[in-house]
Short mmCIF file of C-alpha atoms and ligand atoms in Angstrom, two decimals:
data_model
loop_
_atom_site.label_atom_id
_atom_site.label_comp_id
_atom_site.label_asym_id
_atom_site.label_seq_id
_atom_site.Cartn_x
_atom_site.Cartn_y
_atom_site.Cartn_z
CA MET A 39 1.41 -6.27 -58.14
CA THR A 40 2.41 -4.58 -55.08
CA ASP A 41 5.09 -2.97 -53.98
CA LEU A 42 7.29 -5.44 -52.48
CA THR A 43 9.20 -2.82 -50.08
CA ASP A 44 7.68 -1.13 -48.31
CA VAL A 45 9.39 1.75 -46.38
CA THR A 46 8.12 3.20 -43.20
CA ASP A 47 9.24 7.00 -42.37
CA ALA A 48 10.68 6.98 -39.13
CA THR A 49 7.86 9.70 -38.03
CA ASP A 50 5.05 7.63 -39.00
CA VAL A 51 5.86 5.80 -35.44
CA ILE A 52 3.60 5.08 -33.43
CA PRO A 53 4.04 6.15 -30.18
CA ARG A 54 5.92 9.12 -31.21
CA PRO A 55 9.83 9.47 -31.08
CA ARG A 56 10.96 12.28 -29.22
CA HIS A 57 13.75 13.10 -32.33
CA ALA A 58 13.49 11.11 -35.65
CA VAL A 59 16.01 12.34 -38.51
CA ALA A 60 15.87 10.58 -41.81
CA GLN A 61 17.91 10.89 -44.99
CA ASP A 62 16.88 9.62 -48.03
CA ALA A 63 18.02 5.79 -48.83
CA CYS A 64 17.47 3.40 -47.04
CA PHE A 65 19.90 -0.66 -45.42
CA ASP A 66 18.82 -3.48 -46.95
CA LEU A 67 18.56 -7.08 -44.00
CA GLY A 68 18.92 -10.30 -46.73
CA PRO A 69 20.05 -13.46 -45.62
CA ASP A 70 23.00 -12.96 -44.38
CA THR A 71 22.26 -9.63 -42.21
CA ARG A 72 24.10 -10.86 -38.41
CA LEU A 73 22.32 -10.16 -35.10
CA VAL A 74 24.92 -9.03 -33.07
CA ALA A 75 24.53 -8.99 -29.36
CA ASP A 76 26.49 -7.50 -26.89
CA GLU A 77 26.05 -8.55 -23.04
CA GLY A 78 23.53 -7.32 -21.53
CA ALA A 79 21.37 -7.64 -24.81
CA GLY A 80 20.89 -11.44 -25.17
CA HIS A 81 16.97 -10.82 -24.13
CA THR A 82 16.36 -8.54 -27.11
CA GLU A 83 18.18 -9.93 -29.30
CA ARG A 84 16.16 -13.34 -28.37
CA TRP A 85 12.26 -11.58 -29.34
CA LEU A 86 13.77 -9.92 -32.74
CA ARG A 87 14.96 -12.67 -34.12
CA ALA A 88 12.14 -14.45 -33.22
CA THR A 89 9.71 -12.20 -34.14
CA LEU A 90 11.33 -10.28 -37.13
CA GLY A 91 12.84 -14.40 -38.18
CA ALA A 92 8.91 -15.23 -38.34
CA ALA A 93 7.71 -12.27 -40.40
CA THR A 94 10.51 -12.00 -42.60
CA GLY A 95 11.84 -15.81 -42.82
CA LEU A 96 15.62 -14.40 -42.04
CA PRO A 97 17.57 -15.92 -39.87
CA LEU A 98 19.41 -13.60 -38.16
CA ALA A 99 22.52 -15.48 -37.49
CA PRO A 100 24.41 -14.10 -34.69
CA GLY A 101 28.16 -13.44 -35.26
CA GLU A 102 30.07 -12.22 -37.55
CA GLY A 103 29.90 -12.08 -41.58
CA GLY A 104 29.30 -9.81 -45.19
CA GLY A 105 25.81 -9.05 -44.66
CA GLY A 106 26.11 -6.34 -41.75
CA ALA A 107 24.23 -5.92 -38.91
CA VAL A 108 22.07 -5.17 -36.46
CA ARG A 109 23.83 -4.77 -32.96
CA LEU A 110 22.38 -4.50 -29.71
CA SER A 111 24.37 -2.87 -26.75
CA LEU A 112 23.63 -0.67 -23.86
CA ASP A 113 25.15 2.32 -22.53
CA GLY A 114 24.14 3.78 -19.32
CA GLU A 115 24.77 7.07 -20.11
CA LEU A 116 20.84 6.77 -21.65
CA ALA A 117 17.12 6.52 -19.55
CA ASP A 118 16.40 3.38 -18.48
CA GLU A 119 13.55 2.68 -21.39
CA GLY A 120 15.42 5.09 -23.52
CA TYR A 121 16.73 4.17 -26.98
CA ARG A 122 18.92 5.53 -30.00
CA LEU A 123 18.60 3.59 -33.70
CA ASP A 124 21.53 4.33 -35.44
CA ILE A 125 20.33 3.17 -38.93
CA ALA A 126 23.66 3.88 -41.45
CA PRO A 127 24.66 1.88 -44.94
CA ASP A 128 26.80 -0.23 -43.39
CA GLY A 129 24.29 -1.53 -40.62
CA VAL A 130 22.14 -0.78 -37.90
CA ARG A 131 23.18 -0.24 -33.84
CA LEU A 132 20.76 -0.39 -31.60
CA THR A 133 21.45 0.75 -27.63
CA GLY A 134 19.33 0.71 -25.40
CA GLY A 135 19.55 2.64 -21.75
CA GLY A 136 18.83 -0.06 -20.26
CA PRO A 137 16.81 -3.72 -21.11
CA ALA A 138 14.27 -2.56 -21.26
CA GLY A 139 15.18 0.83 -23.34
CA LEU A 140 16.63 -1.81 -25.51
CA PHE A 141 13.18 -3.91 -26.01
CA TRP A 142 11.38 -0.81 -26.58
CA GLY A 143 13.92 0.46 -29.89
CA ALA A 144 13.07 -3.31 -31.10
CA GLN A 145 9.60 -2.04 -31.05
CA THR A 146 10.66 0.91 -33.26
CA LEU A 147 12.67 -1.45 -35.87
CA ARG A 148 9.82 -3.78 -36.23
CA GLN A 149 7.50 -0.32 -36.87
CA LEU A 150 10.08 1.32 -39.62
CA LEU A 151 10.44 -2.07 -40.88
CA GLY A 152 6.85 -1.87 -42.55
CA PRO A 153 3.56 -3.06 -41.74
CA ASP A 154 4.10 -6.43 -42.82
CA ALA A 155 7.28 -7.14 -39.84
CA PHE A 156 4.03 -7.42 -38.11
CA ARG A 157 2.67 -11.02 -39.46
CA ARG A 158 4.03 -14.29 -38.68
CA ALA A 159 4.72 -15.88 -41.81
CA PRO A 160 6.84 -14.32 -44.61
CA LEU A 161 4.65 -12.56 -47.99
CA PRO A 162 6.30 -14.24 -51.01
CA GLY A 163 8.42 -11.62 -52.38
CA ARG A 164 8.33 -9.46 -50.12
CA ARG A 165 12.13 -7.47 -49.45
CA TRP A 166 12.93 -6.04 -46.18
CA ARG A 167 15.30 -2.13 -45.96
CA LEU A 168 15.77 0.63 -43.37
CA PRO A 169 15.04 3.88 -43.43
CA LEU A 170 18.70 5.69 -42.91
CA GLY A 171 18.91 8.08 -40.10
CA ARG A 172 18.92 8.61 -36.43
CA ILE A 173 15.66 8.12 -33.52
CA GLU A 174 16.05 9.08 -30.72
CA ASP A 175 14.16 8.24 -27.77
CA ALA A 176 12.68 7.60 -24.04
CA PRO A 177 8.93 7.44 -22.52
CA ARG A 178 7.30 10.53 -20.83
CA PHE A 179 6.11 7.84 -18.21
CA GLY A 180 7.01 5.22 -16.08
CA TRP A 181 4.12 3.97 -16.10
CA ARG A 182 2.05 3.22 -19.27
CA GLY A 183 -0.95 1.04 -18.55
CA LEU A 184 -3.69 -1.10 -19.54
CA MET A 185 -6.55 -2.66 -17.22
CA LEU A 186 -7.90 -5.53 -17.88
CA ASP A 187 -11.28 -6.60 -16.98
CA VAL A 188 -11.01 -9.98 -16.95
CA SER A 189 -13.87 -10.96 -14.10
CA ARG A 190 -17.20 -9.81 -16.36
CA HIS A 191 -16.00 -11.51 -19.56
CA PHE A 192 -13.32 -14.11 -18.90
CA THR A 193 -10.28 -13.51 -21.18
CA PRO A 194 -8.98 -16.99 -21.60
CA LYS A 195 -4.46 -17.15 -21.04
CA ASP A 196 -3.53 -17.32 -24.93
CA GLY A 197 -5.82 -14.04 -25.48
CA VAL A 198 -3.88 -12.44 -22.02
CA LEU A 199 -0.78 -13.56 -24.05
CA ARG A 200 -1.96 -12.28 -27.67
CA GLN A 201 -2.51 -8.65 -25.29
CA LEU A 202 0.30 -8.66 -23.64
CA ASP A 203 1.85 -8.55 -27.20
CA LEU A 204 -0.17 -5.90 -28.39
CA MET A 205 0.61 -3.68 -25.64
CA ALA A 206 4.39 -4.62 -25.99
CA ALA A 207 3.60 -2.98 -30.23
CA HIS A 208 2.58 0.18 -28.12
CA LYS A 209 5.33 0.47 -25.87
CA LEU A 210 2.92 0.15 -22.88
CA ASN A 211 4.30 -1.24 -19.37
CA VAL A 212 1.91 -2.03 -17.38
CA LEU A 213 -0.88 -4.58 -17.37
CA HIS A 214 -3.35 -3.91 -14.43
CA PHE A 215 -5.19 -7.42 -14.34
CA HIS A 216 -8.38 -7.05 -13.02
CA LEU A 217 -9.03 -10.30 -11.39
CA THR A 218 -11.95 -10.40 -9.41
CA ASP A 219 -15.63 -8.71 -9.04
CA ASP A 220 -19.47 -9.79 -8.66
CA GLN A 221 -18.91 -11.77 -11.42
CA GLY A 222 -16.28 -13.60 -11.54
CA TRP A 223 -13.13 -15.36 -9.50
CA ARG A 224 -10.36 -15.71 -12.21
CA ILE A 225 -7.24 -16.71 -10.20
CA GLU A 226 -6.42 -20.25 -8.59
CA ILE A 227 -5.77 -19.40 -4.28
CA LYS A 228 -4.31 -22.92 -3.14
CA ARG A 229 -6.11 -22.68 0.52
CA HIS A 230 -9.87 -21.82 -0.99
CA PRO A 231 -10.66 -23.59 -3.85
CA LYS A 232 -13.73 -22.40 -4.06
CA LEU A 233 -13.08 -18.94 -4.52
CA THR A 234 -12.67 -20.81 -8.45
CA GLY A 235 -14.73 -24.10 -8.21
CA THR A 236 -17.98 -21.98 -7.42
CA GLY A 237 -16.69 -18.23 -8.63
CA SER A 238 -15.00 -18.44 -11.59
CA TRP A 239 -18.60 -18.63 -13.82
CA ARG A 240 -22.31 -18.40 -13.56
CA SER A 241 -25.22 -20.52 -15.29
CA ARG A 242 -25.91 -17.29 -17.78
CA THR A 243 -24.82 -13.80 -18.55
CA LYS A 244 -26.62 -10.54 -18.69
CA PHE A 245 -26.62 -9.27 -23.07
CA GLY A 246 -26.15 -6.06 -23.33
CA HIS A 247 -26.62 -3.40 -20.65
CA ARG A 248 -28.39 -3.83 -16.95
CA ALA A 249 -31.73 -2.91 -18.54
CA SER A 250 -31.56 -5.04 -21.92
CA PRO A 251 -34.08 -7.92 -21.66
CA LEU A 252 -31.53 -10.19 -23.46
CA TRP A 253 -29.73 -13.27 -21.60
CA GLU A 254 -27.68 -15.08 -22.92
CA ASP A 255 -28.79 -18.52 -21.63
CA LYS A 256 -24.89 -20.39 -20.88
CA PRO A 257 -22.62 -21.10 -18.92
CA HIS A 258 -19.87 -18.90 -18.81
CA GLY A 259 -16.47 -18.36 -16.91
CA GLY A 260 -12.73 -20.05 -16.89
CA TYR A 261 -10.18 -19.00 -14.32
CA TYR A 262 -6.32 -18.54 -14.61
CA THR A 263 -4.18 -21.96 -12.96
CA GLN A 264 -1.60 -20.87 -10.58
CA GLU A 265 0.79 -21.82 -13.97
CA ASP A 266 -1.13 -19.95 -15.52
CA ILE A 267 -0.37 -16.99 -13.95
CA ARG A 268 3.30 -17.15 -13.60
CA GLU A 269 3.53 -17.87 -17.34
CA ILE A 270 1.78 -14.60 -17.99
CA VAL A 271 4.07 -12.24 -14.93
CA ALA A 272 6.98 -14.04 -16.87
CA TYR A 273 5.39 -13.50 -21.01
CA ALA A 274 5.15 -9.62 -19.45
CA ALA A 275 8.53 -9.28 -18.14
CA ALA A 276 9.67 -11.19 -20.86
CA ARG A 277 8.15 -8.22 -22.84
CA HIS A 278 9.85 -5.61 -19.81
CA ILE A 279 5.25 -5.47 -18.68
CA THR A 280 4.76 -5.85 -15.33
CA VAL A 281 1.25 -6.96 -14.10
CA VAL A 282 -0.06 -5.89 -11.36
CA PRO A 283 -2.93 -7.65 -9.71
CA GLU A 284 -6.16 -6.04 -8.61
CA ILE A 285 -8.11 -8.49 -5.90
CA ASP A 286 -10.83 -5.77 -5.56
CA VAL A 287 -11.97 -5.62 -1.82
CA PRO A 288 -14.56 -4.71 0.05
CA GLY A 289 -17.39 -4.25 -3.01
CA HIS A 290 -17.38 -5.61 -5.65
CA SER A 291 -17.24 -9.53 -3.82
CA GLN A 292 -19.67 -11.56 -5.02
CA ALA A 293 -18.60 -13.83 -6.74
CA ALA A 294 -16.50 -14.73 -3.96
CA ILE A 295 -19.33 -14.11 -0.61
CA ALA A 296 -20.37 -17.31 -3.12
CA ALA A 297 -17.99 -19.26 -2.39
CA TYR A 298 -18.12 -18.74 0.96
CA PRO A 299 -20.57 -17.48 2.09
CA GLU A 300 -19.14 -16.54 5.66
CA LEU A 301 -17.39 -13.27 3.29
CA GLY A 302 -20.54 -12.31 3.97
CA ASN A 303 -22.64 -9.96 5.94
CA THR A 304 -24.58 -12.73 7.47
CA ASP A 305 -27.45 -11.15 9.74
CA VAL A 306 -28.20 -9.01 7.05
CA ILE A 307 -29.01 -11.93 4.47
CA ASP A 308 -28.74 -15.27 3.63
CA THR A 309 -25.29 -15.56 1.87
CA THR A 310 -25.68 -19.03 0.89
CA ALA A 311 -28.26 -18.35 -1.86
CA LEU A 312 -26.06 -16.20 -3.34
CA SER A 313 -24.62 -17.24 -6.38
CA VAL A 314 -21.91 -14.85 -9.70
CA TRP A 315 -23.85 -12.45 -10.38
CA ASP A 316 -24.95 -12.54 -13.95
CA THR A 317 -26.18 -8.75 -14.44
CA TRP A 318 -24.71 -5.31 -14.31
CA GLY A 319 -24.20 -2.79 -12.12
CA VAL A 320 -22.85 -2.91 -8.23
CA SER A 321 -23.75 -5.51 -6.69
CA PRO A 322 -24.78 -4.27 -3.18
CA ASN A 323 -22.95 -8.13 -1.50
CA VAL A 324 -20.17 -6.78 -0.04
CA LEU A 325 -17.58 -8.26 2.30
CA ALA A 326 -18.35 -8.61 6.53
CA PRO A 327 -15.76 -6.18 8.31
CA THR A 328 -14.98 -9.25 10.95
CA GLU A 329 -11.04 -10.90 11.35
CA ASN A 330 -12.61 -14.15 10.06
CA THR A 331 -12.38 -12.02 6.11
CA LEU A 332 -9.40 -10.07 7.30
CA ARG A 333 -7.34 -13.24 7.89
CA PHE A 334 -9.10 -15.01 4.64
CA TYR A 335 -7.95 -12.33 2.01
CA GLU A 336 -4.40 -12.03 3.91
CA GLY A 337 -4.23 -15.57 2.87
CA VAL A 338 -5.40 -14.48 -1.07
CA PHE A 339 -2.69 -11.90 -0.88
CA GLU A 340 -0.02 -14.20 0.55
CA GLU A 341 -0.74 -16.46 -3.44
CA VAL A 342 -1.11 -13.16 -4.55
CA LEU A 343 2.49 -11.78 -3.44
CA GLU A 344 4.11 -15.82 -4.36
CA LEU A 345 2.90 -14.99 -7.83
CA PHE A 346 2.77 -11.80 -8.86
CA PRO A 347 7.02 -9.88 -7.98
CA SER A 348 4.92 -6.08 -9.05
CA GLU A 349 5.45 -3.63 -6.34
CA PHE A 350 2.22 -2.42 -6.29
CA VAL A 351 -0.61 -4.79 -5.83
CA HIS A 352 -4.61 -3.04 -6.48
CA ILE A 353 -7.32 -3.56 -3.97
CA GLY A 354 -10.05 -2.38 -5.39
CA GLY A 355 -11.96 0.15 -2.89
CA ASP A 356 -14.49 1.50 -5.08
CA GLU A 357 -18.33 2.25 -5.49
CA CYS A 358 -19.09 -0.45 -2.04
CA PRO A 359 -22.11 0.25 -1.06
CA LYS A 360 -22.67 0.53 2.85
CA ASP A 361 -26.07 -0.73 3.08
CA GLN A 362 -25.84 -3.67 5.14
CA TRP A 363 -23.48 -2.29 7.45
CA ARG A 364 -25.47 -0.30 7.94
CA ALA A 365 -28.32 -2.91 9.01
CA SER A 366 -25.80 -5.56 10.01
CA ALA A 367 -25.81 -5.83 13.61
CA ILE A 368 -22.17 -7.47 12.98
CA ALA A 369 -20.32 -4.75 10.85
CA GLN A 370 -22.30 -1.92 14.08
CA ALA A 371 -20.63 -3.86 16.74
CA ARG A 372 -17.22 -3.45 15.24
CA MET A 373 -17.99 0.49 14.28
CA ALA A 374 -18.31 0.28 18.11
CA GLU A 375 -15.69 -1.72 19.39
CA LEU A 376 -12.60 0.25 16.48
CA GLY A 377 -14.42 3.86 17.56
CA LEU A 378 -15.52 4.82 13.92
CA ALA A 379 -17.68 7.54 13.37
CA ASP A 380 -19.35 6.25 10.46
CA GLU A 381 -19.60 2.99 7.43
CA ASP A 382 -17.45 5.56 5.41
CA GLU A 383 -14.88 4.78 8.18
CA LEU A 384 -15.07 1.37 8.65
CA GLN A 385 -14.40 1.03 4.95
CA SER A 386 -11.07 3.08 5.29
CA TRP A 387 -10.86 0.59 8.13
CA PHE A 388 -10.61 -2.26 5.90
CA ILE A 389 -7.99 0.06 3.20
CA GLN A 390 -5.51 0.79 6.00
CA HIS A 391 -6.09 -2.68 7.49
CA PHE A 392 -4.17 -4.30 3.86
CA ASP A 393 -2.48 -1.26 3.40
CA THR A 394 -0.69 -1.95 6.23
CA TRP A 395 -0.47 -5.68 5.67
CA LEU A 396 1.47 -5.18 1.97
CA ALA A 397 3.55 -2.00 3.36
CA GLY A 398 5.09 -4.81 5.97
CA ARG A 399 5.66 -6.86 3.32
CA GLY A 400 7.98 -5.08 1.24
CA ARG A 401 4.81 -4.39 -1.69
CA ARG A 402 2.70 -1.09 -1.71
CA LEU A 403 -0.64 -0.57 -2.23
CA ILE A 404 -3.19 1.11 -4.72
CA GLY A 405 -6.37 1.13 -5.19
CA TRP A 406 -9.27 3.58 -6.63
CA ASP A 407 -9.44 6.67 -5.78
CA GLU A 408 -12.54 5.90 -3.35
CA ILE A 409 -9.39 4.56 -1.18
CA LEU A 410 -8.33 8.39 -0.36
CA GLU A 411 -11.08 9.26 1.91
CA GLY A 412 -9.85 7.68 4.91
CA GLY A 413 -6.23 8.78 4.70
CA LEU A 414 -3.36 6.49 3.18
CA ALA A 415 -0.40 4.87 4.53
CA LYS A 416 2.99 6.79 2.94
CA GLY A 417 3.38 4.57 0.09
CA ALA A 418 0.01 3.80 -1.46
CA ALA A 419 -1.07 5.55 -4.47
CA VAL A 420 -4.59 5.98 -6.36
CA SER A 421 -5.58 5.29 -10.10
CA SER A 422 -8.00 8.45 -10.33
CA TRP A 423 -10.64 7.04 -12.33
CA ARG A 424 -13.91 9.88 -11.20
CA GLY A 425 -11.96 13.20 -12.95
CA TYR A 426 -9.10 14.44 -12.27
CA ALA A 427 -9.89 15.64 -8.68
CA GLY A 428 -8.62 12.13 -6.82
CA GLY A 429 -5.40 12.29 -8.15
CA ILE A 430 -4.78 15.91 -7.63
CA ALA A 431 -6.06 15.75 -4.15
CA ALA A 432 -3.62 12.34 -3.70
CA ALA A 433 -0.76 14.57 -5.67
CA ARG A 434 -1.10 17.40 -3.12
CA ALA A 435 -1.06 14.92 -0.10
CA GLY A 436 2.04 13.07 -1.58
CA HIS A 437 0.97 10.16 -2.90
CA ASP A 438 1.57 8.91 -6.35
CA VAL A 439 -0.92 8.85 -8.87
CA VAL A 440 -1.57 7.21 -11.55
CA MET A 441 -4.79 9.26 -14.25
CA CYS A 442 -7.27 7.04 -15.75
CA PRO A 443 -10.67 9.34 -15.66
CA GLU A 444 -13.81 8.04 -16.94
CA GLN A 445 -13.97 10.92 -18.66
CA GLN A 446 -10.99 10.48 -20.72
CA VAL A 447 -9.96 7.09 -21.26
CA TYR A 448 -12.52 4.69 -20.07
CA LEU A 449 -12.40 2.53 -23.46
CA ASN A 450 -15.54 0.70 -22.77
CA PHE A 451 -17.49 3.97 -24.06
CA ARG A 452 -18.57 4.22 -27.31
CA GLU A 453 -16.39 5.66 -29.78
CA ASP A 454 -19.00 7.35 -32.08
CA GLY A 455 -22.22 8.49 -31.77
CA GLY A 456 -23.85 6.91 -34.68
CA GLU A 457 -26.85 4.34 -35.00
CA ASP A 458 -24.19 0.96 -36.09
CA GLU A 459 -22.30 1.40 -32.88
CA PRO A 460 -22.43 -1.72 -30.82
CA VAL A 461 -23.76 -2.06 -26.97
CA PRO A 462 -23.41 1.97 -26.84
CA ILE A 463 -22.15 3.23 -23.24
CA ALA A 464 -22.26 5.96 -21.50
CA PHE A 465 -20.54 8.60 -23.25
CA VAL A 466 -18.67 8.88 -27.04
CA ARG A 467 -14.69 9.87 -26.36
CA THR A 468 -13.21 9.33 -30.02
CA LEU A 469 -10.03 8.46 -31.03
CA GLU A 470 -9.37 12.30 -31.17
CA ASP A 471 -11.01 12.82 -27.71
CA VAL A 472 -8.29 9.99 -26.55
CA TYR A 473 -5.21 11.97 -28.23
CA ARG A 474 -5.91 15.16 -26.74
CA PHE A 475 -6.25 13.68 -23.03
CA GLU A 476 -3.99 15.35 -20.89
CA PRO A 477 -3.05 12.99 -17.61
CA VAL A 478 -1.27 15.81 -15.97
CA PRO A 479 -4.27 18.53 -14.40
CA ALA A 480 -2.01 22.15 -15.33
CA GLU A 481 -3.30 23.14 -11.76
CA LEU A 482 -0.74 20.71 -10.49
CA THR A 483 3.16 22.64 -9.36
CA PRO A 484 6.25 20.51 -10.93
CA GLU A 485 6.91 18.81 -7.38
CA GLU A 486 3.27 17.70 -7.32
CA SER A 487 3.47 17.06 -10.81
CA GLY A 488 6.23 14.65 -9.54
CA HIS A 489 2.97 12.83 -8.16
CA VAL A 490 1.87 11.84 -11.89
CA ILE A 491 3.77 8.77 -12.16
CA GLY A 492 1.68 7.60 -14.94
CA THR A 493 -1.80 7.40 -17.04
CA GLN A 494 -3.88 3.79 -17.83
CA ALA A 495 -6.58 3.01 -20.32
CA ASN A 496 -9.37 0.71 -18.79
CA LEU A 497 -11.36 -1.62 -19.83
CA TRP A 498 -14.43 -2.49 -18.59
CA THR A 499 -15.91 -5.80 -19.64
CA GLU A 500 -19.64 -5.55 -18.92
CA VAL A 501 -20.16 -5.88 -23.00
CA THR A 502 -17.34 -6.95 -24.80
CA GLU A 503 -18.22 -10.25 -24.27
CA ASN A 504 -15.12 -11.94 -26.60
CA GLN A 505 -12.02 -11.35 -27.84
CA GLU A 506 -12.77 -9.62 -31.16
CA ARG A 507 -15.76 -7.03 -28.97
CA VAL A 508 -12.30 -5.75 -27.24
CA ASP A 509 -10.21 -5.41 -30.22
CA TYR A 510 -13.18 -3.08 -31.16
CA GLN A 511 -13.09 -1.52 -27.66
CA LEU A 512 -9.09 -0.49 -27.22
CA PHE A 513 -8.01 -0.33 -31.09
CA PRO A 514 -7.66 2.55 -32.83
CA ARG A 515 -8.23 4.17 -29.11
CA LEU A 516 -5.10 2.39 -27.48
CA ALA A 517 -2.91 3.91 -30.00
CA ALA A 518 -3.55 7.18 -29.29
CA PHE A 519 -3.42 6.28 -26.14
CA ALA A 520 0.09 5.11 -25.89
CA GLU A 521 1.22 7.92 -27.65
CA VAL A 522 -0.16 10.05 -24.69
CA ALA A 523 1.43 7.74 -22.33
CA TRP A 524 5.22 7.48 -24.26
CA SER A 525 5.80 10.79 -26.31
CA ALA A 526 6.30 14.42 -24.85
CA LEU A 527 3.05 15.73 -26.81
CA PRO A 528 2.18 20.06 -26.22
CA ALA A 529 -0.29 21.26 -24.85
CA PRO A 530 -3.83 18.99 -26.07
CA ALA A 531 -4.80 22.01 -27.52
CA ASP A 532 -2.06 22.50 -29.61
CA ARG A 533 -1.36 18.81 -30.41
CA ASP A 534 -1.95 17.55 -34.32
CA TYR A 535 -4.44 15.40 -34.53
CA ALA A 536 -4.04 15.79 -38.92
CA ALA A 537 -0.92 14.87 -38.87
CA PHE A 538 -1.25 11.95 -36.10
CA GLU A 539 -4.15 11.04 -38.16
CA ARG A 540 -2.61 10.53 -41.25
CA ARG A 541 0.20 8.49 -39.52
CA MET A 542 -1.91 6.46 -38.51
CA ALA A 543 -3.21 5.74 -41.77
CA THR A 544 0.20 3.23 -41.87
CA HIS A 545 -0.89 1.70 -38.17
CA TYR A 546 -3.89 0.55 -39.62
CA ARG A 547 -2.06 -1.10 -41.84
CA ARG A 548 0.48 -2.46 -38.51
CA LEU A 549 -3.16 -3.63 -36.93
CA ASP A 550 -4.58 -6.04 -40.04
CA ALA A 551 -1.21 -7.34 -40.15
CA LEU A 552 -1.88 -8.52 -36.35
CA GLY A 553 -5.65 -9.34 -36.83
CA ILE A 554 -7.02 -7.15 -34.50
CA ALA A 555 -10.52 -6.54 -35.22
CA TYR A 556 -10.37 -2.28 -34.22
CA ARG A 557 -12.86 -0.27 -35.63
CA PRO A 558 -12.17 1.11 -38.66
CA PRO A 559 -12.68 4.93 -39.51
CA ALA A 560 -15.91 4.86 -41.18
CA GLY A 561 -17.68 2.98 -38.89
CA PRO A 562 -18.03 -0.57 -37.54
CA ARG A 563 -18.18 -3.69 -39.89
CA PRO A 564 -21.59 -5.07 -40.12
CA TRP A 565 -20.33 -8.21 -37.96
CA GLN A 566 -19.39 -5.73 -35.61
CA ARG A 567 -23.16 -4.50 -35.40
CA ARG A 568 -24.62 -5.62 -32.42
CA PRO A 569 -28.83 -4.77 -33.42
CA GLY A 570 -31.97 -5.33 -31.23
CA VAL A 571 -29.18 -5.68 -27.97
CA LEU A 572 -29.36 -2.36 -25.56
CA GLY A 573 -26.79 -0.52 -24.29
CA ARG A 574 -26.65 2.93 -22.25
CA PRO A 575 -25.77 5.95 -24.29
CA MET A 576 -25.10 9.02 -22.19
CA ASP A 577 -24.61 12.35 -23.34
CA GLY A 578 -21.87 13.98 -22.03
CA PRO A 579 -19.45 12.66 -19.09
CA PRO A 580 -20.12 12.92 -15.50
CA PRO A 581 -18.96 15.69 -13.77
CA ASN A 582 -15.12 15.84 -12.81
CA LYS A 583 -15.01 14.72 -9.31
C1 ACM B 190 -14.68 2.01 -11.77
O1 ACM B 190 -14.43 2.64 -12.57
N1 ACM B 190 -15.43 1.71 -10.81
C2 ACM B 190 -13.14 1.92 -10.67
#
């Protein structure tokens, strides 16, 4: 017989709260327990009733009653994303600084009820109790993100909604949605229907690293209709998650060129012969720097802005090979006309065009750190991926930065050096490595550090062909990342990893209850391996650029 009460200690909450004081007693939830929301708290009330109601089978009825209550309210004295949770013998009071803080407090409440609170139906005979005490909490960073690449392998809409739930459970609040790349265009654009008609699927796919001889010889594809996108954005907003769309220009654009060959460098190659790319790497097929291309993408962004209320819009800007521009008379003439010294300046001109265009519409551009090279408008921000250096330069120049160095938080990179790791890519980043990641470089002054608005983990999906593989790469490391992004942890060397590992024992049970196919600490389960599929392990990280 298992223990049918399962109280989670406040110190076992992940990400770790700032302050937690516990007493050795509990408040019991039962059929008469009420869920009462003050003005402005109705949204979290509905989420709690739906989520805890499903897991516990308790009605959590509104209004006053005899069985004690969980009361939700707002208090403007607290930080907007902060909350206070008081659990007393006669009931629970959860107070948020704003609606977001209240929602994050509800996530903590769910964890305190024990791992079975993460199931979608009650186990028989289960009792539900909360440990008495007080938690006061608020996040370290305002941008706590996950980048999900849905181009290399498509994540169907249901999978995106599930991912948003998993992010919410970890108090992450930005989904950086990588919607376009060489291998697939994933968002319906009504004025350019071939972007999805042609660009959203490929007839076969490289299985493993690009040097692998294996092919998955079946069509792969999919895209989100505009209705799907609206649903995703609304579902995210209901969880206080902002969806930041990424439309990659001027590189990583082969799928768009396959759909509309005139977007490519037509005087260099026969772009009508291109198809959506079926293997991995950095495609040489980049956008032509023509007025037609600019107008085309302005049209794309007009529809994107209609769909995504996010202040930031990501325009990619990374890894744009310049060979076709060097060979193109059209590109060279454009450079001469604009008085540009070289192709790097042409890339900057391209980015600056959309920087100005977005700023004129009240939005802010964000791009990978390559975009810094040509100078940016004041409000533009940088995703620092090649290391800390781009982020440091951006912060010093007064730009906001999201730290996501590949040396630290590329979760597509392997978690362990063992032979059994599925399709191992790059160098090893263990759970402990992620736990010891520090988003704010020590060399920044306090004022410059203020420009580090947050951090995100990135998942590129070349070798993660389905949800289980994505789960395996993301978890458990996303839990460590969430603690880095939310909790005020000490300097990396002083972080108590052993304690985190102990707390993870409870978290693995939550992940089990959620049905996440995480990497077990002892290594992959037999069906999580991919024997014979070539990866590309490397000994160590590239130099921090
Ligand atoms: C990137 O990894 N190319 C941003």
